[in-house]
PDB file of C-alpha atoms in Angstrom:
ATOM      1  CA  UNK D   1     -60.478 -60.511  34.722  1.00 64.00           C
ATOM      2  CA  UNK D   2     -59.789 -61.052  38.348  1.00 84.00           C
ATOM      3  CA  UNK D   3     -56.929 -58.429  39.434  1.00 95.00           C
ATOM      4  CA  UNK D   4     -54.388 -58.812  42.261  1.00 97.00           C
ATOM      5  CA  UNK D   5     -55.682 -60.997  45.015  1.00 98.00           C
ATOM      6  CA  UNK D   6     -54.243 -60.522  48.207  1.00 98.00           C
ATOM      7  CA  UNK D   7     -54.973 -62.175  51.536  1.00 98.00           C
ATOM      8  CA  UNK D   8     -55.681 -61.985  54.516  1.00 98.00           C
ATOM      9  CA  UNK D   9     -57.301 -58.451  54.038  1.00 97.00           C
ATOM     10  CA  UNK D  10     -57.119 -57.567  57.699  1.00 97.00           C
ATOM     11  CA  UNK D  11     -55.012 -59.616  60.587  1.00 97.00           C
ATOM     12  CA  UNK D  12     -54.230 -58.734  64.031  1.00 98.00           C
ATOM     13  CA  UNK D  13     -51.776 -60.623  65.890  1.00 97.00           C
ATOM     14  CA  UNK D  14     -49.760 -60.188  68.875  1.00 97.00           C
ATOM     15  CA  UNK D  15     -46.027 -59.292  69.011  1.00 97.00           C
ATOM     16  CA  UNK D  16     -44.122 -62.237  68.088  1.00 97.00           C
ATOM     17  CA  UNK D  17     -46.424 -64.161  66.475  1.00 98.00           C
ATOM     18  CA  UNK D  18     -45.381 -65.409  63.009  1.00 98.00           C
ATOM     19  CA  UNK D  19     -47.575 -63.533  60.176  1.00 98.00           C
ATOM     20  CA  UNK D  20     -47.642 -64.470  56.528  1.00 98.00           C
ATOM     21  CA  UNK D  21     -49.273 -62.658  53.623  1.00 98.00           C
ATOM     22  CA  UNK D  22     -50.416 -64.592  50.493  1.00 98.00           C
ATOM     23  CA  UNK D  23     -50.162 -63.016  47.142  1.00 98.00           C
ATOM     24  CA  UNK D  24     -52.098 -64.289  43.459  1.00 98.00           C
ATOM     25  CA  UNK D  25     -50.630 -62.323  40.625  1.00 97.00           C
ATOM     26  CA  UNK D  26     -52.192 -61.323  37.517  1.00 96.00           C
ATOM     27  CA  UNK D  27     -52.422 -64.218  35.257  1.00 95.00           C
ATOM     28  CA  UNK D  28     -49.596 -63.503  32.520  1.00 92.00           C
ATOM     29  CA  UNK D  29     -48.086 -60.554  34.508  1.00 91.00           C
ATOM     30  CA  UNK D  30     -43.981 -61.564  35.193  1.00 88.00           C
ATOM     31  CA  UNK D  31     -43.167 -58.896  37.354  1.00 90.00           C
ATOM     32  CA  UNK D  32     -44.418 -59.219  41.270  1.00 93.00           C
ATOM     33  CA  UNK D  33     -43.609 -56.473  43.941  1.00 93.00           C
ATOM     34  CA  UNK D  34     -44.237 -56.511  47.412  1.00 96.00           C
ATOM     35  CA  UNK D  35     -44.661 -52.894  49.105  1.00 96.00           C
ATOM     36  CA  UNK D  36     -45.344 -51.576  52.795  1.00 97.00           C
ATOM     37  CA  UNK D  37     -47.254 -48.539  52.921  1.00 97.00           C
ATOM     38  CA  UNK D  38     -46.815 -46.389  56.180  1.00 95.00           C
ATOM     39  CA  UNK D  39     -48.063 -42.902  56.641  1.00 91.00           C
ATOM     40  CA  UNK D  40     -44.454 -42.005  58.205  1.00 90.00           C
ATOM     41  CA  UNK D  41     -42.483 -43.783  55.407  1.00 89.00           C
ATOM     42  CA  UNK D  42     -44.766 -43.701  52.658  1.00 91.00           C
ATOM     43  CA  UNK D  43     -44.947 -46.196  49.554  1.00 93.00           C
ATOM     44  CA  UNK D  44     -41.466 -48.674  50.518  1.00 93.00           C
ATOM     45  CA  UNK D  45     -40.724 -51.216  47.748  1.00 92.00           C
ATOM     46  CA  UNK D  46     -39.463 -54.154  49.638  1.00 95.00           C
ATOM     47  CA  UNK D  47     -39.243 -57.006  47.540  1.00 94.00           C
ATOM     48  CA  UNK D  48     -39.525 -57.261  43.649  1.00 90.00           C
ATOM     49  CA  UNK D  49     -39.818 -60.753  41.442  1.00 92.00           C
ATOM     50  CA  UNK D  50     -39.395 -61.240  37.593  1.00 89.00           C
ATOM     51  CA  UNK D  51     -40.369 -64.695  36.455  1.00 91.00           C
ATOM     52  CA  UNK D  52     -40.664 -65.803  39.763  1.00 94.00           C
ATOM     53  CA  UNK D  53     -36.782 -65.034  40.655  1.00 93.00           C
ATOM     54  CA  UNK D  54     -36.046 -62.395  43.468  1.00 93.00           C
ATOM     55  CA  UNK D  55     -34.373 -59.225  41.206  1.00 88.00           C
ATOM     56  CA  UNK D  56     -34.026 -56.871  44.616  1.00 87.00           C
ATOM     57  CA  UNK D  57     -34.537 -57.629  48.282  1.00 90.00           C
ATOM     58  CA  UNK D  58     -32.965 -54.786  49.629  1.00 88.00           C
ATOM     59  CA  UNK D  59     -35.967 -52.906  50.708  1.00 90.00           C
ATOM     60  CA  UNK D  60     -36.992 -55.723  53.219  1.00 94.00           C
ATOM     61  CA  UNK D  61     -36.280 -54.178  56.456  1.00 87.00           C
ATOM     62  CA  UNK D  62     -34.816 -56.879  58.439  1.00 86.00           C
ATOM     63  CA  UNK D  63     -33.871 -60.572  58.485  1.00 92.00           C
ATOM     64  CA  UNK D  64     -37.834 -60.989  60.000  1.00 96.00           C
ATOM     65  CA  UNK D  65     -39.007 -60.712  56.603  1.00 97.00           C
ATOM     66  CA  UNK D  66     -38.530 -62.998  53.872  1.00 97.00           C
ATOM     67  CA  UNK D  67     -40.985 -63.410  50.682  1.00 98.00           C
ATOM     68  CA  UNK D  68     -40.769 -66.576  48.285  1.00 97.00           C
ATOM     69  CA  UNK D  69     -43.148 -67.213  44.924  1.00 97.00           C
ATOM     70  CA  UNK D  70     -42.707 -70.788  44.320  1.00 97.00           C
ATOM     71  CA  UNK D  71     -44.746 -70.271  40.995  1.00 96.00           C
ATOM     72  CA  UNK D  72     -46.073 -67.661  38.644  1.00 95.00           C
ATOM     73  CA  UNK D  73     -49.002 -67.363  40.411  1.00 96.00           C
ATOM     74  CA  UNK D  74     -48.283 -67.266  44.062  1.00 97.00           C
ATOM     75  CA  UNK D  75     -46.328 -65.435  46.449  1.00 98.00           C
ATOM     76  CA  UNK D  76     -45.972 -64.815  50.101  1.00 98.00           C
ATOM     77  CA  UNK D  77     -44.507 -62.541  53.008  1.00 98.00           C
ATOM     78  CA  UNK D  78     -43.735 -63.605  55.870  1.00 98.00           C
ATOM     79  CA  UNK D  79     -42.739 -61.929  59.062  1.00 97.00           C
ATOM     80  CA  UNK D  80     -41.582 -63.960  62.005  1.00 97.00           C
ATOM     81  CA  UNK D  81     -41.128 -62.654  64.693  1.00 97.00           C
ATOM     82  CA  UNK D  82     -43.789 -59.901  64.184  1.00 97.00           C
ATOM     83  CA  UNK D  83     -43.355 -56.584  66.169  1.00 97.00           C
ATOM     84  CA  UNK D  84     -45.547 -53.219  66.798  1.00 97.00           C
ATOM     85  CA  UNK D  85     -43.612 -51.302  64.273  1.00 96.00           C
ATOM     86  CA  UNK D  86     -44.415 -53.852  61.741  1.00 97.00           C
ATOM     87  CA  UNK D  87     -47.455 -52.611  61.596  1.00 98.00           C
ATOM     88  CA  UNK D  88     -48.738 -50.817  57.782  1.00 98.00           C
ATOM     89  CA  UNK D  89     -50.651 -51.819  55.040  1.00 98.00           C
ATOM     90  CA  UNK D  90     -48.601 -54.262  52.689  1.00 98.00           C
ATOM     91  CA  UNK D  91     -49.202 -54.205  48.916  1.00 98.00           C
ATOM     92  CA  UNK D  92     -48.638 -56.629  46.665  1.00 97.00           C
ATOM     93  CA  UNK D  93     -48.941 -55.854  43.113  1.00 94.00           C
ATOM     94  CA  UNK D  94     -48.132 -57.067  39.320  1.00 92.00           C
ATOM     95  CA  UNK D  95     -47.050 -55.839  36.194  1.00 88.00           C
ATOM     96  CA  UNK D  96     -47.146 -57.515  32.913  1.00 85.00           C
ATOM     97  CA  UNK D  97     -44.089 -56.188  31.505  1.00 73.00           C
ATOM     98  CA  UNK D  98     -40.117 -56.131  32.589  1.00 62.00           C
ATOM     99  CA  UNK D  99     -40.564 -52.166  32.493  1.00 55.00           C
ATOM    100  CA  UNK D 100     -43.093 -52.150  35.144  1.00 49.00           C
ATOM    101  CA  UNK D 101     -44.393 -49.253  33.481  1.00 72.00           C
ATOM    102  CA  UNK D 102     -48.249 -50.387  34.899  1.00 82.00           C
ATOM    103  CA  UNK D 103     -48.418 -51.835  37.922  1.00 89.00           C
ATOM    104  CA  UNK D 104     -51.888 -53.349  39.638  1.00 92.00           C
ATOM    105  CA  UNK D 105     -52.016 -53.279  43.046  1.00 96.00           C
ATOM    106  CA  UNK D 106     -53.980 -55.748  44.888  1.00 97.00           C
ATOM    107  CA  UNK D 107     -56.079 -54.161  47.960  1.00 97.00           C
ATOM    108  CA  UNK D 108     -53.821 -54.493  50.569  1.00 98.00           C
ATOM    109  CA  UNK D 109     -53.269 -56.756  53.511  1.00 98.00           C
ATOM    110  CA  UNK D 110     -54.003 -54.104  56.388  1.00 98.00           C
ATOM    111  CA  UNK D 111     -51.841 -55.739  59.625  1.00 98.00           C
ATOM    112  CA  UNK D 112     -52.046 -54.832  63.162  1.00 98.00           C
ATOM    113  CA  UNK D 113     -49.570 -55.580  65.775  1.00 98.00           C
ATOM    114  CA  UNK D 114     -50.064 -55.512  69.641  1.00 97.00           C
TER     115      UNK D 114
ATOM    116  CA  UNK P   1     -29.967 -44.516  44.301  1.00 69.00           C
ATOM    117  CA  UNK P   2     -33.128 -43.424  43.202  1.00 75.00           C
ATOM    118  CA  UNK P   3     -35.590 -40.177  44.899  1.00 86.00           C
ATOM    119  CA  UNK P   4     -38.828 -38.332  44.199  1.00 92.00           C
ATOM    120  CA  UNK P   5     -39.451 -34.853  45.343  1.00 95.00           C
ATOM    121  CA  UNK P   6     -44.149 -34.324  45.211  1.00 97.00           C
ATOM    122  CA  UNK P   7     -45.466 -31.346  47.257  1.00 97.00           C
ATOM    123  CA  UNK P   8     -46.927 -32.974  50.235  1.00 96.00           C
ATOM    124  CA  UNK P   9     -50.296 -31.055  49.912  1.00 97.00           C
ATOM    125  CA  UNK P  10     -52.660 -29.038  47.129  1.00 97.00           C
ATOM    126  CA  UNK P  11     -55.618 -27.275  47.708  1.00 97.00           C
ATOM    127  CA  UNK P  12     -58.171 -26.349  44.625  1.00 97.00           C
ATOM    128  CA  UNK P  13     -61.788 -25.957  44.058  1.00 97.00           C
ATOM    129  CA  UNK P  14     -64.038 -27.832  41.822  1.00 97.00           C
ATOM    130  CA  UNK P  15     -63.804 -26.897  38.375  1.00 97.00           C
ATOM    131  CA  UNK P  16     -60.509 -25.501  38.447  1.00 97.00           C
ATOM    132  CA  UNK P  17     -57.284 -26.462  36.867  1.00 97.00           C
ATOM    133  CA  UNK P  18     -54.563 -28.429  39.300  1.00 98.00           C
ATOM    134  CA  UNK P  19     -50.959 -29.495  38.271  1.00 98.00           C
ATOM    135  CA  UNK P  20     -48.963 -31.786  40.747  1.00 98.00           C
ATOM    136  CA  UNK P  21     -44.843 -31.022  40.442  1.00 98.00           C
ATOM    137  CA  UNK P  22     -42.465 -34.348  40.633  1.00 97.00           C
ATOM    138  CA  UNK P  23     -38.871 -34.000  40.520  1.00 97.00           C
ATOM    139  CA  UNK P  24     -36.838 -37.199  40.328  1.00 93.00           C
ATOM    140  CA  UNK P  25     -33.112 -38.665  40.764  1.00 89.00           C
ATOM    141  CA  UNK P  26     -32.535 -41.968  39.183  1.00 80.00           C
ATOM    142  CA  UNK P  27     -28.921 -43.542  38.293  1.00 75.00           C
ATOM    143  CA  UNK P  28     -31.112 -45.261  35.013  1.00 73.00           C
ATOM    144  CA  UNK P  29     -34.674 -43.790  34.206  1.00 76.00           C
ATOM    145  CA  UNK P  30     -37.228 -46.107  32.774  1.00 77.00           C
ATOM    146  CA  UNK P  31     -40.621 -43.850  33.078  1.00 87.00           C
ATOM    147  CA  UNK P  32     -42.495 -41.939  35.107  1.00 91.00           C
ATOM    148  CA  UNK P  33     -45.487 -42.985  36.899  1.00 92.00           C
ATOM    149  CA  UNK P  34     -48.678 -41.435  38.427  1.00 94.00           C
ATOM    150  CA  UNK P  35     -51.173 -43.271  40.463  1.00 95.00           C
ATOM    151  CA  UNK P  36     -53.814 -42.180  42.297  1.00 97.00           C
ATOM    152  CA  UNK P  37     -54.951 -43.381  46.154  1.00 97.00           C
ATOM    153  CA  UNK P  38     -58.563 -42.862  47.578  1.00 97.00           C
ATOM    154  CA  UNK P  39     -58.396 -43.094  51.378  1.00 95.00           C
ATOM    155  CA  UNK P  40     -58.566 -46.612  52.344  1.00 94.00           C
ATOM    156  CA  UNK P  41     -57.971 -47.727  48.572  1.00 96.00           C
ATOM    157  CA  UNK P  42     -55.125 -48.957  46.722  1.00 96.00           C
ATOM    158  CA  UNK P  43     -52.870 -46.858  44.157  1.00 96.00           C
ATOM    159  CA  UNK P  44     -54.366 -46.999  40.980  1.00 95.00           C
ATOM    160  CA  UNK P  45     -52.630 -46.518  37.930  1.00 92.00           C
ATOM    161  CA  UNK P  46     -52.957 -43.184  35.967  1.00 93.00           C
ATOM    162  CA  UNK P  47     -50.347 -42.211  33.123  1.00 91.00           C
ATOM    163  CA  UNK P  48     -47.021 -43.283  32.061  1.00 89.00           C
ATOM    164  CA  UNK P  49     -44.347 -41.293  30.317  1.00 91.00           C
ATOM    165  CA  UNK P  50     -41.612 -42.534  28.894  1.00 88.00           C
ATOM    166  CA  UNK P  51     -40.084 -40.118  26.288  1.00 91.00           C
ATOM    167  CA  UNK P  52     -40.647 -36.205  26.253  1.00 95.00           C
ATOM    168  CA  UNK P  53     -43.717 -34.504  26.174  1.00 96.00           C
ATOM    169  CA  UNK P  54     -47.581 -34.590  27.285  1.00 96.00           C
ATOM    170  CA  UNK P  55     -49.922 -37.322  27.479  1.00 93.00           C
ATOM    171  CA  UNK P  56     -53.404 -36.490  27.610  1.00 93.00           C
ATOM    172  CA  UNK P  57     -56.119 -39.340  29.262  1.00 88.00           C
ATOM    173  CA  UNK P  58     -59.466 -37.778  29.349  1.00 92.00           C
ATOM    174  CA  UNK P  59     -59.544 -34.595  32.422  1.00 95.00           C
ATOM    175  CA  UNK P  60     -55.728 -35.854  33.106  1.00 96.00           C
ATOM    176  CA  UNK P  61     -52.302 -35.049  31.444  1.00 96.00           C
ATOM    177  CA  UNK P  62     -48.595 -35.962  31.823  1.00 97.00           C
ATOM    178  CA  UNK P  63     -45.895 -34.337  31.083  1.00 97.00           C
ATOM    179  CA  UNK P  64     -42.065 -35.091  31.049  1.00 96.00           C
ATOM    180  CA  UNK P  65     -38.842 -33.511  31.000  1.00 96.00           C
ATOM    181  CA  UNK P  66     -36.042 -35.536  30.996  1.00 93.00           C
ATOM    182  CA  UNK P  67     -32.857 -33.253  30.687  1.00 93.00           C
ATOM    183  CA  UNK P  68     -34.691 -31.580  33.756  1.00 94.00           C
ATOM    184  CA  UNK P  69     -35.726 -34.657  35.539  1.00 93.00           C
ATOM    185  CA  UNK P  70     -39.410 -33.594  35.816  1.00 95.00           C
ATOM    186  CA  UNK P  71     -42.676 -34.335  35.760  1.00 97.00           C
ATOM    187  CA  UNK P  72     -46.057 -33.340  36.348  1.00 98.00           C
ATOM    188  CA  UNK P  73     -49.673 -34.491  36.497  1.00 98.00           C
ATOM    189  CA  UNK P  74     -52.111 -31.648  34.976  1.00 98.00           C
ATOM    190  CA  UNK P  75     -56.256 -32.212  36.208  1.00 97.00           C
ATOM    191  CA  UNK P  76     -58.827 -30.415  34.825  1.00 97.00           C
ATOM    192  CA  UNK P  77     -61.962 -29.941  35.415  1.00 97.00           C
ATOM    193  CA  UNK P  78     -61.960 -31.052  38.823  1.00 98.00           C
ATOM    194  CA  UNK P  79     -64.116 -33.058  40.612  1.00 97.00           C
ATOM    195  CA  UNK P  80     -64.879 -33.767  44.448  1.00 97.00           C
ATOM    196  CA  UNK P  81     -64.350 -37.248  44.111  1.00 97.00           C
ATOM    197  CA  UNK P  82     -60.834 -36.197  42.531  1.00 98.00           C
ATOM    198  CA  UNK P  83     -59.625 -35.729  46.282  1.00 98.00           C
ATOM    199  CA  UNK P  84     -57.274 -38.267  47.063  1.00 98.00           C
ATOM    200  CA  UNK P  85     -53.357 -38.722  47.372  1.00 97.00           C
ATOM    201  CA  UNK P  86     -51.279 -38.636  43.785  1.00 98.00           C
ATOM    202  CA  UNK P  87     -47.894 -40.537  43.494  1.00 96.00           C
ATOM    203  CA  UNK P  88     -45.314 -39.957  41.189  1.00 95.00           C
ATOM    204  CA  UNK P  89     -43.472 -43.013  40.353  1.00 92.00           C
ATOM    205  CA  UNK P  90     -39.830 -43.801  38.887  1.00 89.00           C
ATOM    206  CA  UNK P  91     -38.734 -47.275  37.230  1.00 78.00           C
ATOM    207  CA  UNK P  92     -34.966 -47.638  37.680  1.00 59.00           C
ATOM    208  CA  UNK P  93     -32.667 -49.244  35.454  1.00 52.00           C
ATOM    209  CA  UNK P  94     -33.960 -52.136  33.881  1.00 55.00           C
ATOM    210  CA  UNK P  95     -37.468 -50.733  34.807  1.00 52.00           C
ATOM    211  CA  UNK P  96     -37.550 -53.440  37.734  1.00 63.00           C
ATOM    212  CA  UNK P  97     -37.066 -51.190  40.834  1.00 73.00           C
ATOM    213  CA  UNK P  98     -40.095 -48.949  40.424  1.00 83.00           C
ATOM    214  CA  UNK P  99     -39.705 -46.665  43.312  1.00 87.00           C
ATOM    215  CA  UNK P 100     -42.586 -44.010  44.288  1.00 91.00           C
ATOM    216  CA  UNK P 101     -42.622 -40.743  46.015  1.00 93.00           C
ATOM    217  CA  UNK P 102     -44.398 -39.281  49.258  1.00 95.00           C
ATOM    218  CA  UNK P 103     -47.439 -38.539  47.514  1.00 96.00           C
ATOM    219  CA  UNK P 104     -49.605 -35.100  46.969  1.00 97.00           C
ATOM    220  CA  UNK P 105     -52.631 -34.785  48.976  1.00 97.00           C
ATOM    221  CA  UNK P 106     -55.347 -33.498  47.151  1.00 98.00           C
ATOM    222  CA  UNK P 107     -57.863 -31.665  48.294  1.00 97.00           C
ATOM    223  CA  UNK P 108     -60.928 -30.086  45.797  1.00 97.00           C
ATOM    224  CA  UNK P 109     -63.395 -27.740  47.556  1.00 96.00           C
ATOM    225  CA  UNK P 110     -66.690 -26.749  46.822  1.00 93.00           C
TER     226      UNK P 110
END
């Protein structure tokens, strides 16, 4: 079975620019989560989805970010207007269960911005 | 609000016995975690607890307390290729808002 697919896997873009991050779930999981992995902040849930509804945006640092999964098996980040500090390895991963006991992580979308 | 407490960094050698500490706050627990992260990897699930008690999966164990809000992640036998960062992990009321700590850096030596 085909895990968490994330995309793009690497992107660098200049400050400003728009960047968005594309997301296929597990087939069957309903629980999506978006996370930004620093090495000074660590492991930040920012955004998490049951059946495709937004639960909790509250980790999603500023209005610059947004996230949307029109459908069970898609889901994006976006952040417009990128800036350096923006800058992390973002995470999306699934769980097939409400308790989110399990969660697969894709392998990251690693973004650079200069 | 929710908060983890891992030691940033352990140090063992191969063979030996290693147990990883996690201390947690949570207004409504649903579980605790543990995932592991290879350097340029992605966190890859481990063990779960959800009531009292150890779980044993192969060279790894978890244990919970929940009147003390603890945890911890027991490896034996350890390997080299056991080096890597270990994450305790909380799910929050309703289990959505799983929330992970700073993560133990492993480190097995020769």
């Amino acid at each position: 079975d085909a895990g968490v697919i994330q995309s793009p896997r690497h992107e660098v873009t200049e400050m400003g620019q728009e960047v968005t991050l594309r997301c296929k779930p597990i087939s069957g999981h309903n629980s999506l989560f978006w996370y930004r992995q620093t090495m000074m902040r660590g492991l930040e849930l920012l955004i998490y989805f049951n059946n495709n509804v937004p639960i909790d945006d509250s980790g999603m640092p500023e209005d610059r970010f947004s996230a949307k999964m029109p459908n069970a098996s898609f889901s994006t980040l976006k952040i417009q207007p990128s800036e350096p500090r923006d800058s992390a390895v973002y995470f999306c991963a699934s769980s097939p269960r409400t308790g989110a006991d399990t969660i697969y992580f894709g392998e990251g979308s690693w973004l650079t911005v200069v | 609000g929710q908060s983890l407490e891992q030691p940033s960094e352990v140090t063992a050698v191969e063979g030996a016995i290693v147990q990883i500490n996690c201390t947690y706050q949570t207004s409504g627990f649903y579980g605790l975690s543990w995932y592991q992260q290879h350097d340029g990897g992605a966190p890859t699930f481990l063990s779960y607890n959800a009531l009292d008690g150890l779980e044993e999966t192969g060279r790894f164990s978890s244990f919970l307390s929940r009147s003390d809000s603890y945890g911890y992640l027991l490896l034996q036998e350890l390997q080299m290729k056991d080096s890597a960062s270990y994450f305790c992990a909380v799910g929050g009321t309703g289990g959505f808002k799983t929330i992970f700590g700073a993560g133990t850096r492993l480190f097995v030596k020769a």
